[in-house]
Amino acid sequence: MASAPPLNAIKHIANPPTDAQTLKLFRPTDDVSAEIERRINAHSLTKSLRADKAFTESRPFLKIPDEYRAHSLTGGTLAGPGRVVVPPYFWNETGGKSLVSIMYLGSDLCGHPTVIHGGLLATIMDEWLARCCFPALPNQLAMTANLSISYKKPAPASSFVVLRAKTVKVEGRKAWVEGHIESLPDDGQEPVVYAEASALYIEPRMAAQMKRFSPVV
């Protein structure tokens, strides 16, 4: 039998942190996560996105109440040492036009030794591409109807990756999105594309009611 959500979780859903506030909610607790944070914040891609007023920066998984985050695959189960070590950074272009995300994938997310599991890349594509199109939909909520992935090169574990997505078409409650995951290269180098995807997302007819009680924002 499902239990009622804790009172503080209900308050959190009713008044979640703003995008700007999520950027201050994570504090590294060890040298590894601190160094990952430092490198992401120092990278030229991060600096260029922060300078572009068309993009809004956030760490959306930190909007999920702790009581729910522990049961969230992407926000909780896959987060932590050896996995998605720090909460991913997101930059959403106004109107749901495009999205860029930077994250670090640790050593415990492998299929073959030292290679990130393809199923994890699919999971990231699924959710991150959805987050790209949310602002373009009437109630900013959708579910996956179709996801097609092409794997290009093995993605090494213990590395930084970038996801880039763009909304290519919107019709009412439907949105089509394309994207890919690539390496985060050093300045002057070209990124390596690991996987490409296209997806169709459909906003549920009950989206307005669902959003009122959803911990995922």
PDB file of N, CA, C and O in Angstrom, residues 3 28 67 74 83 87 138 157 195 208:
ATOM      1  N   SER A   3       2.112   4.894   0.777  1.00  0.00           N
ATOM      2  CA  SER A   3       1.938   5.804   1.900  1.00  0.00           C
ATOM      3  C   SER A   3       1.862   7.234   1.391  1.00  0.00           C
ATOM      4  O   SER A   3       2.302   7.548   0.290  1.00  0.00           O
ATOM      5  N   PRO A  28      30.445  19.748  -2.768  1.00  0.00           N
ATOM      6  CA  PRO A  28      31.285  18.542  -2.824  1.00  0.00           C
ATOM      7  C   PRO A  28      31.713  18.104  -1.432  1.00  0.00           C
ATOM      8  O   PRO A  28      32.024  18.935  -0.566  1.00  0.00           O
ATOM      9  N   GLU A  67      13.102  12.908  -0.332  1.00  0.00           N
ATOM     10  CA  GLU A  67      12.303  11.702  -0.131  1.00  0.00           C
ATOM     11  C   GLU A  67      12.000  10.996  -1.450  1.00  0.00           C
ATOM     12  O   GLU A  67      11.856   9.771  -1.494  1.00  0.00           O
ATOM     13  N   THR A  74      17.577   8.420 -12.357  1.00  0.00           N
ATOM     14  CA  THR A  74      18.591   9.363 -12.816  1.00  0.00           C
ATOM     15  C   THR A  74      19.000  10.365 -11.740  1.00  0.00           C
ATOM     16  O   THR A  74      20.150  10.796 -11.692  1.00  0.00           O
ATOM     17  N   ARG A  83      29.650   6.841  -9.958  1.00  0.00           N
ATOM     18  CA  ARG A  83      28.539   6.838 -10.913  1.00  0.00           C
ATOM     19  C   ARG A  83      28.440   8.228 -11.550  1.00  0.00           C
ATOM     20  O   ARG A  83      29.418   8.697 -12.118  1.00  0.00           O
ATOM     21  N   PRO A  87      25.806  16.314  -9.584  1.00  0.00           N
ATOM     22  CA  PRO A  87      24.570  16.568 -10.340  1.00  0.00           C
ATOM     23  C   PRO A  87      24.876  17.241 -11.670  1.00  0.00           C
ATOM     24  O   PRO A  87      25.612  18.236 -11.706  1.00  0.00           O
ATOM     25  N   PRO A 138       2.561  22.535 -23.938  1.00  0.00           N
ATOM     26  CA  PRO A 138       1.587  23.336 -23.186  1.00  0.00           C
ATOM     27  C   PRO A 138       1.757  23.279 -21.672  1.00  0.00           C
ATOM     28  O   PRO A 138       1.659  24.301 -20.988  1.00  0.00           O
ATOM     29  N   ALA A 157      34.688   5.223 -19.480  1.00  0.00           N
ATOM     30  CA  ALA A 157      34.290   5.519 -18.107  1.00  0.00           C
ATOM     31  C   ALA A 157      35.239   6.541 -17.502  1.00  0.00           C
ATOM     32  O   ALA A 157      36.322   6.802 -18.029  1.00  0.00           O
ATOM     33  N   ALA A 195      27.175   8.656 -29.239  1.00  0.00           N
ATOM     34  CA  ALA A 195      25.854   8.130 -29.596  1.00  0.00           C
ATOM     35  C   ALA A 195      24.961   9.262 -30.075  1.00  0.00           C
ATOM     36  O   ALA A 195      25.093  10.409 -29.637  1.00  0.00           O
ATOM     37  N   ALA A 208      -1.725  18.526 -16.927  1.00  0.00           N
ATOM     38  CA  ALA A 208      -1.918  19.639 -15.992  1.00  0.00           C
ATOM     39  C   ALA A 208      -2.121  19.138 -14.575  1.00  0.00           C
ATOM     40  O   ALA A 208      -1.562  19.684 -13.610  1.00  0.00           O
TER      41      ALA A 208
END
